[in-house]
Structure formats: structure tokens, C-alpha cells
mmCIF file of C-alpha atoms in Angstrom:
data_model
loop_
_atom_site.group_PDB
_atom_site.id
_atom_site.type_symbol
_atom_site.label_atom_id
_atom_site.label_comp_id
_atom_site.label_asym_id
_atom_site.label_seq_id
_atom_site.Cartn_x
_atom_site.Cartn_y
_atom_site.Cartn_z
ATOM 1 C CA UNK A 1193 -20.906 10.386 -17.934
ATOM 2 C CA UNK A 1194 -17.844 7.663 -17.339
ATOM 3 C CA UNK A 1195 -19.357 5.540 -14.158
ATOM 4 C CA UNK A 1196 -17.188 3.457 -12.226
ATOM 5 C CA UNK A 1197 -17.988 0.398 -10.000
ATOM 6 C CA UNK A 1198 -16.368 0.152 -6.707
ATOM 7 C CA UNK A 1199 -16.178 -2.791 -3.969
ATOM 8 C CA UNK A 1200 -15.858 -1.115 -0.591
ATOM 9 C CA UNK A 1201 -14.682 -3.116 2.544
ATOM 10 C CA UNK A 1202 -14.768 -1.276 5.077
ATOM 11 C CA UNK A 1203 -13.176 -3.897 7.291
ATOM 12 C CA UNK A 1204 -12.359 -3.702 10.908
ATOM 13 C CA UNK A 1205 -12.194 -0.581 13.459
ATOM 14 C CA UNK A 1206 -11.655 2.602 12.047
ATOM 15 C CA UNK A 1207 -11.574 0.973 8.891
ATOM 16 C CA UNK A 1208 -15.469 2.238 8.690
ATOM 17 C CA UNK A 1209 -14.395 5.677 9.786
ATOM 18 C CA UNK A 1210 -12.143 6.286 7.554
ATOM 19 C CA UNK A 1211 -13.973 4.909 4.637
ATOM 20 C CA UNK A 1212 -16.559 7.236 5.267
ATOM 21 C CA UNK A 1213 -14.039 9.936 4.855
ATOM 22 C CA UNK A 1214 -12.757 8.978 1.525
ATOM 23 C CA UNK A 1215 -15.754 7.947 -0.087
ATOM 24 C CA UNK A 1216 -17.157 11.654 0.957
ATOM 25 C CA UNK A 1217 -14.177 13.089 -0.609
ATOM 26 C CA UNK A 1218 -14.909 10.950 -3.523
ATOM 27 C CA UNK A 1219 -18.608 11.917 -4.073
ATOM 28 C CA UNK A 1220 -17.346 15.736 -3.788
ATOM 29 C CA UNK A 1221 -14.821 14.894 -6.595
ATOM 30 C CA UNK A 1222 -17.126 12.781 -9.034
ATOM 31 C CA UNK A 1223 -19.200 15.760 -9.007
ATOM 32 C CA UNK A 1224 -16.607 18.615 -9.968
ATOM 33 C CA UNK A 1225 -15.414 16.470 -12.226
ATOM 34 C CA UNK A 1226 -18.446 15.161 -14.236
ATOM 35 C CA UNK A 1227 -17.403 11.265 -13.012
ATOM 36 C CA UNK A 1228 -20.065 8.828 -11.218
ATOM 37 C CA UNK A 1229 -19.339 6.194 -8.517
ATOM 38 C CA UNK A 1230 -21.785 3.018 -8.491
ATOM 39 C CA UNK A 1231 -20.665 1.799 -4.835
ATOM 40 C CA UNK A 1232 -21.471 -1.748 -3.154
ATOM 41 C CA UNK A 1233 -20.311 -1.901 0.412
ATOM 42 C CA UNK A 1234 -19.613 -5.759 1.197
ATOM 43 C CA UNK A 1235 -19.250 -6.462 5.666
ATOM 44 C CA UNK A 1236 -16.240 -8.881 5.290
ATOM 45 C CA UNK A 1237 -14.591 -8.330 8.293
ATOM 46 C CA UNK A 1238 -13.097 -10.090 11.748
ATOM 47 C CA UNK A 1239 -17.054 -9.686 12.795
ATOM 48 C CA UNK A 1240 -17.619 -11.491 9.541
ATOM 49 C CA UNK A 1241 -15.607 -14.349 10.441
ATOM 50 C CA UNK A 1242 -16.887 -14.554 14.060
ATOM 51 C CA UNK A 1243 -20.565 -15.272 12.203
ATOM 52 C CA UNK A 1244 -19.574 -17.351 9.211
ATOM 53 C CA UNK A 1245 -15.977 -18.988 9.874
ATOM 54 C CA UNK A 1246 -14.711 -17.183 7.293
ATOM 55 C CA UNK A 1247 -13.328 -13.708 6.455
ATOM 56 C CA UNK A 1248 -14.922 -13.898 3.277
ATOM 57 C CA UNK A 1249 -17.449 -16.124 1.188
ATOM 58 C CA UNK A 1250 -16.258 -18.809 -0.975
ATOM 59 C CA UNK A 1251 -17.251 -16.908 -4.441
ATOM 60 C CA UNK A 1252 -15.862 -13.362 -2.873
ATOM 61 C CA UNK A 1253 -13.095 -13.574 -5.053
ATOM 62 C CA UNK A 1254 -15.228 -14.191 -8.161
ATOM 63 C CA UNK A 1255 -17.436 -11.478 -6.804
ATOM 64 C CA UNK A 1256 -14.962 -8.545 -6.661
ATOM 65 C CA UNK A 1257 -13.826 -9.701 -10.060
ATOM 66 C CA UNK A 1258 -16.481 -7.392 -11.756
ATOM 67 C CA UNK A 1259 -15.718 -4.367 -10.408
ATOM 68 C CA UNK A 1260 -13.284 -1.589 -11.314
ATOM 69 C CA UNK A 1261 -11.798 -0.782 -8.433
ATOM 70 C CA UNK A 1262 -11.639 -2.105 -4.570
ATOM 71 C CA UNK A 1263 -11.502 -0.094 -1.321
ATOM 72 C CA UNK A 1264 -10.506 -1.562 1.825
ATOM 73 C CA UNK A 1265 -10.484 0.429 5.303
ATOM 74 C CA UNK A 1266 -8.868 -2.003 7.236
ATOM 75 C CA UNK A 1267 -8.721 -5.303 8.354
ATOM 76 C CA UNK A 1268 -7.821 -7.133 11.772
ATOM 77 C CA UNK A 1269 -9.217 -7.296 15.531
ATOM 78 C CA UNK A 1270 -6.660 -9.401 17.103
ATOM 79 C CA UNK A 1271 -8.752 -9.752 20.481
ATOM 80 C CA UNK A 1272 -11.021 -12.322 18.932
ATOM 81 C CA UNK A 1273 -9.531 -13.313 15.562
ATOM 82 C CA UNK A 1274 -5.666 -13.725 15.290
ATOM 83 C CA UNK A 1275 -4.091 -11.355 12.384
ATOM 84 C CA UNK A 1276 -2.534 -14.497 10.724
ATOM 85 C CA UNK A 1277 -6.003 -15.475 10.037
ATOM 86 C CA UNK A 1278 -7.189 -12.176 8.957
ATOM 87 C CA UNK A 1279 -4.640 -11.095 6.858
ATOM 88 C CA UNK A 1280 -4.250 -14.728 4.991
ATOM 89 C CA UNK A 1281 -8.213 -14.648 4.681
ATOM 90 C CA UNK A 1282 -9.101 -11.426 3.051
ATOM 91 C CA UNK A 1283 -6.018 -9.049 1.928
ATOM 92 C CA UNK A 1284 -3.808 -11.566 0.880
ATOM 93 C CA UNK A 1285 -6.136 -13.609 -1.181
ATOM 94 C CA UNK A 1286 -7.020 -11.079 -2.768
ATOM 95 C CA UNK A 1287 -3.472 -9.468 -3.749
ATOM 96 C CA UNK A 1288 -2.649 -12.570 -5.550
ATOM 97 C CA UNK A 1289 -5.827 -13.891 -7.096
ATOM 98 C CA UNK A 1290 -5.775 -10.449 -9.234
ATOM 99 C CA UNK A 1291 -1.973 -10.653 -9.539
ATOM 100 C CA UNK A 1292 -2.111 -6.840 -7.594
ATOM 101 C CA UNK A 1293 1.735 -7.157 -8.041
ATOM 102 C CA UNK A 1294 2.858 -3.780 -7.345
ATOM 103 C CA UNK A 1295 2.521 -2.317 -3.829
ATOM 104 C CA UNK A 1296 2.859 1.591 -4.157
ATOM 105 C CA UNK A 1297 3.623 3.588 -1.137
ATOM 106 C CA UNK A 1298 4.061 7.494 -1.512
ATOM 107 C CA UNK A 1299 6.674 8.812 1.538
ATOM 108 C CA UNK A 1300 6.813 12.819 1.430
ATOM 109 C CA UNK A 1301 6.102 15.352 4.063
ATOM 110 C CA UNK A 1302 2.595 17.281 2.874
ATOM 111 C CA UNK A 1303 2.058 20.908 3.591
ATOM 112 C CA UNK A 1304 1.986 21.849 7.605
ATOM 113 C CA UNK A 1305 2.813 18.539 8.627
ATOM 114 C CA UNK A 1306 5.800 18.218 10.858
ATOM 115 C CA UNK A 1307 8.048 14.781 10.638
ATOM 116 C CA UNK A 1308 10.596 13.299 13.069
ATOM 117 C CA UNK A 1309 13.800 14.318 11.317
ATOM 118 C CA UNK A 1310 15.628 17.121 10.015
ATOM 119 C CA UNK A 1311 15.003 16.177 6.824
ATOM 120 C CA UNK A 1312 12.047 17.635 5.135
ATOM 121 C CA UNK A 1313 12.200 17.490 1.240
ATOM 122 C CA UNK A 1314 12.086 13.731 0.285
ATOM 123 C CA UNK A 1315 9.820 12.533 -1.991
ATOM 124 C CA UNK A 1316 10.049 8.502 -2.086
ATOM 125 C CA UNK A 1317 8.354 6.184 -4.368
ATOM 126 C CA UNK A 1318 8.132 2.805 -2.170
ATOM 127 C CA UNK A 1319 8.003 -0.125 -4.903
ATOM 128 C CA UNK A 1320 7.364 -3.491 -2.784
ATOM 129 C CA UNK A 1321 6.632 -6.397 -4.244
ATOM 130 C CA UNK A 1322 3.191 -8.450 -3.736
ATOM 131 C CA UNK A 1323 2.417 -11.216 -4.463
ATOM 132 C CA UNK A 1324 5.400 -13.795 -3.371
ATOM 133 C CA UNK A 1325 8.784 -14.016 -2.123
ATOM 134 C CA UNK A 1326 8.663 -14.204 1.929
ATOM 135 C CA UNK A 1327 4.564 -13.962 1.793
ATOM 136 C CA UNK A 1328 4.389 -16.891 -0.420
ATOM 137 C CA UNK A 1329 2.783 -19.031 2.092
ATOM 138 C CA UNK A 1330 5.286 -21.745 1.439
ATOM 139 C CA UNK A 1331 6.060 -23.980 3.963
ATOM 140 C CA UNK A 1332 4.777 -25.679 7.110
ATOM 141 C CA UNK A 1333 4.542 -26.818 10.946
ATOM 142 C CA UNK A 1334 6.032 -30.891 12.105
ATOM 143 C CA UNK A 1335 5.654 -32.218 15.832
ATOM 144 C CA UNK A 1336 3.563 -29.397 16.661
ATOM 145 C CA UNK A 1337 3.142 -28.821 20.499
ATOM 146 C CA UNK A 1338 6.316 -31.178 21.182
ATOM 147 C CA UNK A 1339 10.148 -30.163 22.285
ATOM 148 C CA UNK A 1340 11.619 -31.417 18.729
ATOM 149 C CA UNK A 1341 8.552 -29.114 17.031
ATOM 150 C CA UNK A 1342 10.011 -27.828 13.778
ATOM 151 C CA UNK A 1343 8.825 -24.787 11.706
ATOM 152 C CA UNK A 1344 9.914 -24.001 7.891
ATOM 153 C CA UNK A 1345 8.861 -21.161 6.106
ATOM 154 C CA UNK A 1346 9.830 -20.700 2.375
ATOM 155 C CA UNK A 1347 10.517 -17.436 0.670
ATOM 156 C CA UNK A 1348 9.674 -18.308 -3.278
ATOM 157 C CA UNK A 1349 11.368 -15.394 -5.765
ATOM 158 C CA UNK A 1350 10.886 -16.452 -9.512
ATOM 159 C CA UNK A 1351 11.996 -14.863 -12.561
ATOM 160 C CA UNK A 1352 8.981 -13.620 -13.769
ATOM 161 C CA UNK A 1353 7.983 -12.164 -9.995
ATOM 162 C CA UNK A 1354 11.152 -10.115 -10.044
ATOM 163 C CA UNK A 1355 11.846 -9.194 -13.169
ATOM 164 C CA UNK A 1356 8.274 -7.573 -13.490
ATOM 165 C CA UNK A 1357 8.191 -5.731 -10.469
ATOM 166 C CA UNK A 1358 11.548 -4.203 -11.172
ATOM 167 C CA UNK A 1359 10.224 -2.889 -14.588
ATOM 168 C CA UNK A 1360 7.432 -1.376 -12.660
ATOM 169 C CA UNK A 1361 10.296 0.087 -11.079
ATOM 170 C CA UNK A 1362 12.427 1.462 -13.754
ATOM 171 C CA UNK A 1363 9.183 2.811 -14.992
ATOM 172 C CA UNK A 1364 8.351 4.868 -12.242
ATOM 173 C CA UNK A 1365 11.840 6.245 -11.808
ATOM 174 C CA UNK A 1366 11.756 7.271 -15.676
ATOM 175 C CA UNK A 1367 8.178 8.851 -14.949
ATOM 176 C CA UNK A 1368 10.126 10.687 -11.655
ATOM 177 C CA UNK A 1369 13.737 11.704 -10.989
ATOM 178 C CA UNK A 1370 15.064 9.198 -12.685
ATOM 179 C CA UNK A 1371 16.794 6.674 -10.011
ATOM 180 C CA UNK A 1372 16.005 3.643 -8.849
ATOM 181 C CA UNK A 1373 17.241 1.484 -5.532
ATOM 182 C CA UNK A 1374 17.048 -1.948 -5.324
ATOM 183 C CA UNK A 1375 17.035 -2.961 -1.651
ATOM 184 C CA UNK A 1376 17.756 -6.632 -0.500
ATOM 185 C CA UNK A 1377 20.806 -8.886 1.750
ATOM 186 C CA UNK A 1378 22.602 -10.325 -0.805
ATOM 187 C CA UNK A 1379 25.780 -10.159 1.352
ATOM 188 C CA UNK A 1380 23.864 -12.903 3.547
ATOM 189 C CA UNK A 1381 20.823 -14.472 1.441
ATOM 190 C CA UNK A 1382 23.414 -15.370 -1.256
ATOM 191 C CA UNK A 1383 20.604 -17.527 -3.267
ATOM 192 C CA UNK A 1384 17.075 -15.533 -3.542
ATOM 193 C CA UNK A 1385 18.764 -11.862 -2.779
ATOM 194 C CA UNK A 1386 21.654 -12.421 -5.343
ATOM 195 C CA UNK A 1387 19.157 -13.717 -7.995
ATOM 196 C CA UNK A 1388 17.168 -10.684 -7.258
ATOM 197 C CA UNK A 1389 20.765 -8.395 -7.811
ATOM 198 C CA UNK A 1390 21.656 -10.235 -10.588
ATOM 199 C CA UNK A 1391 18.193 -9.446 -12.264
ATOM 200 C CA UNK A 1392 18.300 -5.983 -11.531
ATOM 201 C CA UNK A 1393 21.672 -5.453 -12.964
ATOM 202 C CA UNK A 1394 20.236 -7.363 -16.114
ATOM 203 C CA UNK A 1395 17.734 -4.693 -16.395
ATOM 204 C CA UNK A 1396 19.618 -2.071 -15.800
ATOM 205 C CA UNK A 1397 20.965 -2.411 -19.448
ATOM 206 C CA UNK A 1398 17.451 -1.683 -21.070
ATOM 207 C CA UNK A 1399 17.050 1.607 -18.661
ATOM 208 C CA UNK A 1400 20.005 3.683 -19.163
ATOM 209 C CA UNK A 1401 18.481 6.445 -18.765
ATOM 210 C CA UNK A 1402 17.815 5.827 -14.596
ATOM 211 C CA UNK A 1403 20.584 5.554 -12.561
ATOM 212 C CA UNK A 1404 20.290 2.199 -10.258
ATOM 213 C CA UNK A 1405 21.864 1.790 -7.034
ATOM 214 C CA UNK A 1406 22.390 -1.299 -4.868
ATOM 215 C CA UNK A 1407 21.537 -1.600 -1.043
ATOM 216 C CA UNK A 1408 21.082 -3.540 1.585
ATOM 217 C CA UNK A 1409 17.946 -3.687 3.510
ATOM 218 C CA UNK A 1410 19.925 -2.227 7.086
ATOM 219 C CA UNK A 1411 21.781 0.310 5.260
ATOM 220 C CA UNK A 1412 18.815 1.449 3.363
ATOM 221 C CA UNK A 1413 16.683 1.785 6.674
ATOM 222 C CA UNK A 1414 19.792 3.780 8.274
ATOM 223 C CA UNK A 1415 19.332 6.064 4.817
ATOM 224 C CA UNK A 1416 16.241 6.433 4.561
ATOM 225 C CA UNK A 1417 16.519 8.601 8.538
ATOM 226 C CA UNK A 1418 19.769 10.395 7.816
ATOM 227 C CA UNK A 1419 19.473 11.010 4.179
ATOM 228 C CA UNK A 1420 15.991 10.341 3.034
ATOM 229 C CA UNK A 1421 15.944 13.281 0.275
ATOM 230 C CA UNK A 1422 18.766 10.955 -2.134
ATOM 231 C CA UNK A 1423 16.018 8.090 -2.353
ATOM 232 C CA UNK A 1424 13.746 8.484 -5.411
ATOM 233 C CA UNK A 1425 12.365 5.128 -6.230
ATOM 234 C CA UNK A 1426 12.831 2.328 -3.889
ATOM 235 C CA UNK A 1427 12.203 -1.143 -4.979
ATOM 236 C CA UNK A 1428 12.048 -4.225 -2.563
ATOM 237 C CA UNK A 1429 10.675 -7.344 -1.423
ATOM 238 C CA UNK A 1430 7.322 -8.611 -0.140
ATOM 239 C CA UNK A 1431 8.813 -8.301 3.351
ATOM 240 C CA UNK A 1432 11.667 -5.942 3.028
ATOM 241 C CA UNK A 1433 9.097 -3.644 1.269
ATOM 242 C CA UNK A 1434 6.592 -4.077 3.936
ATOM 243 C CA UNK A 1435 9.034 -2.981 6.930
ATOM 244 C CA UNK A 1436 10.854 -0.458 4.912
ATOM 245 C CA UNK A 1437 7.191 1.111 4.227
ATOM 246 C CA UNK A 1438 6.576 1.615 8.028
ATOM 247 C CA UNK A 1439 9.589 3.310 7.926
ATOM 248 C CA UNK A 1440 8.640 5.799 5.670
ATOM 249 C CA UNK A 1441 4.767 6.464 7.422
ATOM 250 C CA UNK A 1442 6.944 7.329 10.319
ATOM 251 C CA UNK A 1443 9.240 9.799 9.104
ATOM 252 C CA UNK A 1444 6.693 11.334 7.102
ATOM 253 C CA UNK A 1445 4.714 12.216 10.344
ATOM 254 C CA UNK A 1446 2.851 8.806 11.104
ATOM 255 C CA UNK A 1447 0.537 6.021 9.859
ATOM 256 C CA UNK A 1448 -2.047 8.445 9.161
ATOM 257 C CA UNK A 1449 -0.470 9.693 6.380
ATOM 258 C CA UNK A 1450 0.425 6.720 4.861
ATOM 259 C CA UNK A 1451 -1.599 5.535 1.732
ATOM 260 C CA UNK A 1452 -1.300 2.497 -0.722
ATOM 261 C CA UNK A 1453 -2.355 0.712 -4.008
ATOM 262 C CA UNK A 1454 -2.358 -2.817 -4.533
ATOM 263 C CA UNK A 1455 -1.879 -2.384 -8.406
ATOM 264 C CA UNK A 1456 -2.460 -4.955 -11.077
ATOM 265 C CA UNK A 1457 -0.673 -3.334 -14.021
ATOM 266 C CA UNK A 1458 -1.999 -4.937 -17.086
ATOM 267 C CA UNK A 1459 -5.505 -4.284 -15.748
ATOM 268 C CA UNK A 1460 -6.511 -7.959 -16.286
ATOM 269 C CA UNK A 1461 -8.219 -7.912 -12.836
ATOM 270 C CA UNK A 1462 -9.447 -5.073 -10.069
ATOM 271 C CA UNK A 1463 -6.745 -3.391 -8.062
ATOM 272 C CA UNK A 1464 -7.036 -2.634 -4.608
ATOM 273 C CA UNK A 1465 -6.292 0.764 -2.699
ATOM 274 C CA UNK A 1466 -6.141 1.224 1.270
ATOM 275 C CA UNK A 1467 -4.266 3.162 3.404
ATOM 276 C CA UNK A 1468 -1.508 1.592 5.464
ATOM 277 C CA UNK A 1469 -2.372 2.172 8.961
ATOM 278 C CA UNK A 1470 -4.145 -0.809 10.911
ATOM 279 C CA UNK A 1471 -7.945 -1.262 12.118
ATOM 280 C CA UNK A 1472 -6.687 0.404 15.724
ATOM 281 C CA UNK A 1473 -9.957 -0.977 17.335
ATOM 282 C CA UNK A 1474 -9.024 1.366 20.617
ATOM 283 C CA UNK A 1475 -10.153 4.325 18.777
ATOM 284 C CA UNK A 1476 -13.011 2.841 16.754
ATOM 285 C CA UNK A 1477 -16.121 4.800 16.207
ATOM 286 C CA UNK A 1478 -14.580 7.482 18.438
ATOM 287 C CA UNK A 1479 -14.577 9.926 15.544
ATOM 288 C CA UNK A 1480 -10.456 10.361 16.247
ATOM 289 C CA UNK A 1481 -9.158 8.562 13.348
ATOM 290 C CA UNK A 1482 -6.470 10.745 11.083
ATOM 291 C CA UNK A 1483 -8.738 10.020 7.314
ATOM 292 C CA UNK A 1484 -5.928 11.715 4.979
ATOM 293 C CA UNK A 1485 -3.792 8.357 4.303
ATOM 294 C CA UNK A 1486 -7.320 6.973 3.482
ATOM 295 C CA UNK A 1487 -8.336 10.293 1.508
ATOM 296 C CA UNK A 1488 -5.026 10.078 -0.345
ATOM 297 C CA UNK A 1489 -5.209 6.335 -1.215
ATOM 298 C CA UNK A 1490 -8.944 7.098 -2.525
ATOM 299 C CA UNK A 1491 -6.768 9.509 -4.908
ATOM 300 C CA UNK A 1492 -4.227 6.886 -6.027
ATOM 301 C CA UNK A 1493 -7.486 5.313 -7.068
ATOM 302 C CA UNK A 1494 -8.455 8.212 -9.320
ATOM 303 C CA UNK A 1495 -5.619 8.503 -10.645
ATOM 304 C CA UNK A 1496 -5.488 4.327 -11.410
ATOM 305 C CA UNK A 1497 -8.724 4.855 -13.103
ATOM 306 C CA UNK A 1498 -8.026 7.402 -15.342
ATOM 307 C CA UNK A 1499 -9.074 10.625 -13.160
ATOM 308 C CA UNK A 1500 -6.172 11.877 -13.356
ATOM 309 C CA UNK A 1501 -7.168 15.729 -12.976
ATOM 310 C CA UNK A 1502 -9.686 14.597 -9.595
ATOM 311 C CA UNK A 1503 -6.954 13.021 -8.408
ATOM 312 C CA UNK A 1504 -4.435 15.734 -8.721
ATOM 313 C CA UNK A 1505 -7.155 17.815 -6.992
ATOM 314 C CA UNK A 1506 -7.543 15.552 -4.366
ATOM 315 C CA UNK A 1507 -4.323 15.851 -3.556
ATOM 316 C CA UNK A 1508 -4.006 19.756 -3.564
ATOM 317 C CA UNK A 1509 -7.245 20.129 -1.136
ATOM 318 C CA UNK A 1510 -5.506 17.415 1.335
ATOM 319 C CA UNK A 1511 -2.567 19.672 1.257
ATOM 320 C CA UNK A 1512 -4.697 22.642 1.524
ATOM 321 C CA UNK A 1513 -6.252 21.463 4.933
ATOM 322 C CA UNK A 1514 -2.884 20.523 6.378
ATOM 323 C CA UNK A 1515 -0.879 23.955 5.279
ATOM 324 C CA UNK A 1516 -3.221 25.290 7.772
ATOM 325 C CA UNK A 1517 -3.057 22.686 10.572
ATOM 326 C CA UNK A 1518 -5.608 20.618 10.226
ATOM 327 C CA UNK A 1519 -4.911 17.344 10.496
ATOM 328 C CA UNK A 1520 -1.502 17.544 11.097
ATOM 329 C CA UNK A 1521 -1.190 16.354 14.715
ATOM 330 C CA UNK A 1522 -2.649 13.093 16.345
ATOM 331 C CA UNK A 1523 -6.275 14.649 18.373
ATOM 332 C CA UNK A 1524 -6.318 17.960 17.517
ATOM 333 C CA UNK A 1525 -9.123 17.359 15.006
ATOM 334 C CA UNK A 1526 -11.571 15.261 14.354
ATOM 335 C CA UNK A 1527 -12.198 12.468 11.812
ATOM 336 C CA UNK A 1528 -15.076 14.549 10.326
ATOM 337 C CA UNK A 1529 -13.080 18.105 10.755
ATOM 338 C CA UNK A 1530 -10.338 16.962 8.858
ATOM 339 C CA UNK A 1531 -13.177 15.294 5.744
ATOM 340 C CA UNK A 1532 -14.969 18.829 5.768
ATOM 341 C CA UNK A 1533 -11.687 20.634 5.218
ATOM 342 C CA UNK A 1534 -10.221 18.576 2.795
ATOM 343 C CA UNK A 1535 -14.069 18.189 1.270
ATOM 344 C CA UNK A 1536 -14.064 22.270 0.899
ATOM 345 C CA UNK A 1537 -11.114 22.623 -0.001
ATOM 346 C CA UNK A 1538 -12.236 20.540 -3.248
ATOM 347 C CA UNK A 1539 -15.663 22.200 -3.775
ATOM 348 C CA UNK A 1540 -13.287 25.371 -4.073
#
């Protein structure tokens, strides 16, 4: 029997509730499947830095190198630790010390669930890069406190960064529809967002088989509420990605659909799967948090790993609980209504 080792971080507020959810999903699925799941829960969280004075331990990284895959619930509890320490202390570091390169982000309506627009048949692969450009970290703070303070922050875009993510790209557009947008503001970044259109047109020769188009980040958010259902694969930025993302959670009913990889392609380190929602510590523990963007991310994980068929299942049972209601609308089930349903719709 194939085993597989997993790092679960629960994280922050419903973090822990959700990752509940999906790892009972999980243990339903290892066992139709004939697949085991050696766990190890590690508590780095906002409490976690509150007792130690950091969000992680100095060999963490080093730690979660072993494993096959991570899990993260959630991370953040702005009341007592700000999120630019959070995020640069846990989920960041770890993005780019396994090179987790390609952020995937799945934007479709599933079965029963209702979105904001007319629209209802899109089915959007978000590509957003990972690991640099506006999230680079460059930069710095001068006279701080002062009138003449100054701040400079440094978006970094090399060659390598955005030429790879772009094959991811093309790759996922020839595994899908076959077309592929790059989104950036070339019209008005005319030195990192023209490199990054000159690159893509560059690759665009050894693809002819997708069709590429060319947007702008402000025209591709206006798209992607009128006339979602033309997008197929979207590639962007660290930060154009991340926005554009939101985007699609909302019209595809809400954050708690929303689910993620953190993917290191060449599989030369662990990648990392969560869903994109926050730690919303209002609701924590209340037994209120929507689990399916966790449940689905849990199946992006699968399907990373080589579980193709669980994931794929996964998947179907999610939809199976939503086509009849559950877990379609914000309250009207609970966190562990919506796990049983998807849980027996597996076991089925």
C-alpha cells in the first residue's frame, strides 16, 4: 500500500475547523482507494508566535522538507499579531524556500451553488505566479516616524521567474481548452510588465497549438464579471494573480469555495495546498465554517500526488452534497453537516 507523509498546519481560526474537514474526507478516500496517510500535525500559528517570537522554528523549513505533501488551514489573527508578520513568517517562507512557483486557483460554479452573475458556465484556470515579482520582499523603510519618511518597495521579475511560470501556463491550457491570457499593465509599467509581454509573445511561438491573448489587469477584472465563460487559463503576477483570484472566489459564490496549490513542479521539494479563504477568527470553533474550498484543495493534493482517481472522486462527492443544497449558502449548514455529506457521498 503507497503511504504518503503529510505536514498539517492547521494555523489560525477556522483554519483547525476546516482541516478537520479535509483530513476526514481524506481518511474516507485513502480507504476506498487502497492509499495510506502518515499525518504530523505541527501548532505553528499567530498563538505560536505569541509563545516563541516566531511563527515558526528556525529548522521548520528543513523540517517540512521530508514530507510529501503540506496542508495549511489558515494563517493570521490580526488582533494580536499583524498579517505582515504572519504572512512573511510562515506562508511566504515557505512558497519560496521549495520554489512552490505555481499558484493554482480553480474558478467554476459547482453543482447547486448559486454565484453573483448571470454567468454560470466558466471554468477558469487561475495561473499566479509565486515566488517573486511584487512579493519579492525587495526594498525598505528611511526616516521612519519623521515628515520626510520615505518607503520603496521593489517588484523583482527575472527571466527565469517568468518564463517558467508561463510554460506552466501554456501547459495547462494544452491540458484544457486550449487558451491562455496573460494579464499585466504594460500600457503603464512599461519596464517589468513589457518584459513580461515580450516573454509571453516569445513563447507563444513554441505553443501554437493555444491561442494567447493579451490583457490588462483592469480590463481583465471587468471580463472576468461580464464575460467570465471566454477565460480558460489565466496567467498573472504575484500580485495581479492574488487580486484577480479574489475575484474569481467571489463570482463563483464566495471564499468558501475557493481552493489552492502552492505547486513546485519539478517535485524537488514539498508543495503546499490550502484553501484561499482567511483564518476569520469571528467564527472560530463555532462549527460555521464553509469546509468545501478546504475539501477541494485536499483534492488538488490527491491529484498532485498521483491519486488521481481519489481525487476525481473527491470532487464528484463535493458536487454531490452541493447539487442538493448543502453547503451552498453561508449558515445554512454546519461545518460538520457539510464533511458528513461530502464524506458519504464518497463512501458511496
Amino acid at each position: 500500500m503507497t503511504s504518503y507523509k503529510l505536514a498539517l498546519i492547521p494555523g489560525d481560526g477556522i483554519g483547525v475547523d476546516v482541516t478537520d474537514a479535509a483530513m476526514a474526507v481524506l481518511g474516507v478516500a485513502a480507504r476506498r482507494f487502497g492509499f495510506a496517510l502518515a499525518t504530523q500535525t505541527f501548532p505553528w500559528s499567530c498563538d505560536y508566535y505569541l509563545k516563541t517570537g516566531a511563527m515558526m522554528p528556525a529548522d521548520g523549513i528543513e523540517t517540512l522538507r521530508g514530507f510529501d505533501a503540506i496542508y495549511l488551514g489558515a494563517v493570521g489573527w490580526p488582533d494580536t499579531v499583524p498579517d505582515s508578520v504572519s504572512l512573511h513568517g510562515l506562508l511566504l517562507p515557505i512558497r519560496k524556500a521549495f520554489d512552490q512557483y505555481a499558484n493554482i486557483r480553480p474558478h467554476r460554479l459547482l453543482a447547486g451553488v448559486e454565484g453573483p452573475l448571470k454567468a454560470s458556465a466558466f471554468d477558469i484556470l487561475c495561473i499566479r505566479e509565486n515566488t517573486e515579482g511584487e512579493y519579492s520582499g525587495a526594498g525598505g523603510r528611511v526616516h521612519q516616524g519623521k515628515a520626510n519618511e520615505v518607503a520603496v518597495e521593489t517588484s523583482v521579475f527575472t527571466r527565469v521567474g517568468v518564463e517558467r511560470i508561463l510554460r506552466f501556463g501554456f501547459e495547462q491550457a494544452q491540458a484544457r481548452r486550449k487558451h491562455l491570457t496573460s494579464v499585466t499593465k504594460s500600457n503603464a509599467q512599461k519596464y517589468s510588465m513589457v518584459f513580461w509581454d515580450e516573454v509571453t509573445r516569445a513563447l507563444a511561438a513554441e505553443y501554437p497549438d493555444v491561442t494567447v491573448s493579451h490583457m490588462h489587469i483592469d480590463a481583465m477584472a471587468a471580463k472576468m464579471v461580464m464575460n467570465p465563460q471566454e477565460l480558460d487559463v489565466v496567467v498573472a503576477s504575484n500580485l495581479f494573480g492574488d487580486i484577480l483570484t479574489d475575484l474569481g472566489a467571489a463570482i463563483q459564490g464566495g471564499l468558501g469555495f475557493a481552493a489552492s496549490a502552492n505547486i513546485c513542479p519539478d517535485r524537488s521539494g514539498p508543495s503546499m495546498f490550502e484553501p484561499v479563504h482567511g483564518s476569520a477568527p469571528d467564527i472560530a470553533g463555532k462549527n460555521i465554517a464553509n469546509p468545501i474550498a478546504a475539501i477541494w484543495s485536499a483534492a488538488q493534493m490527491l491529484e498532485h500526488l498521483g491519486e488521481a482517481d481519489a481525487a476525481a472522486a473527491v470532487l464528484d462527492a463535493i458536487e454531490a452534497a452541493t447539487g442538493k443544497g448543502i453547503g451552498t449558502r453561508q449558515g445554512q449548514n454546519t461545518t460538520d453537516e457539510i464533511t458528513a455529506a461530502i464524506c458519504a457521498a464518497l463512501e458511496s
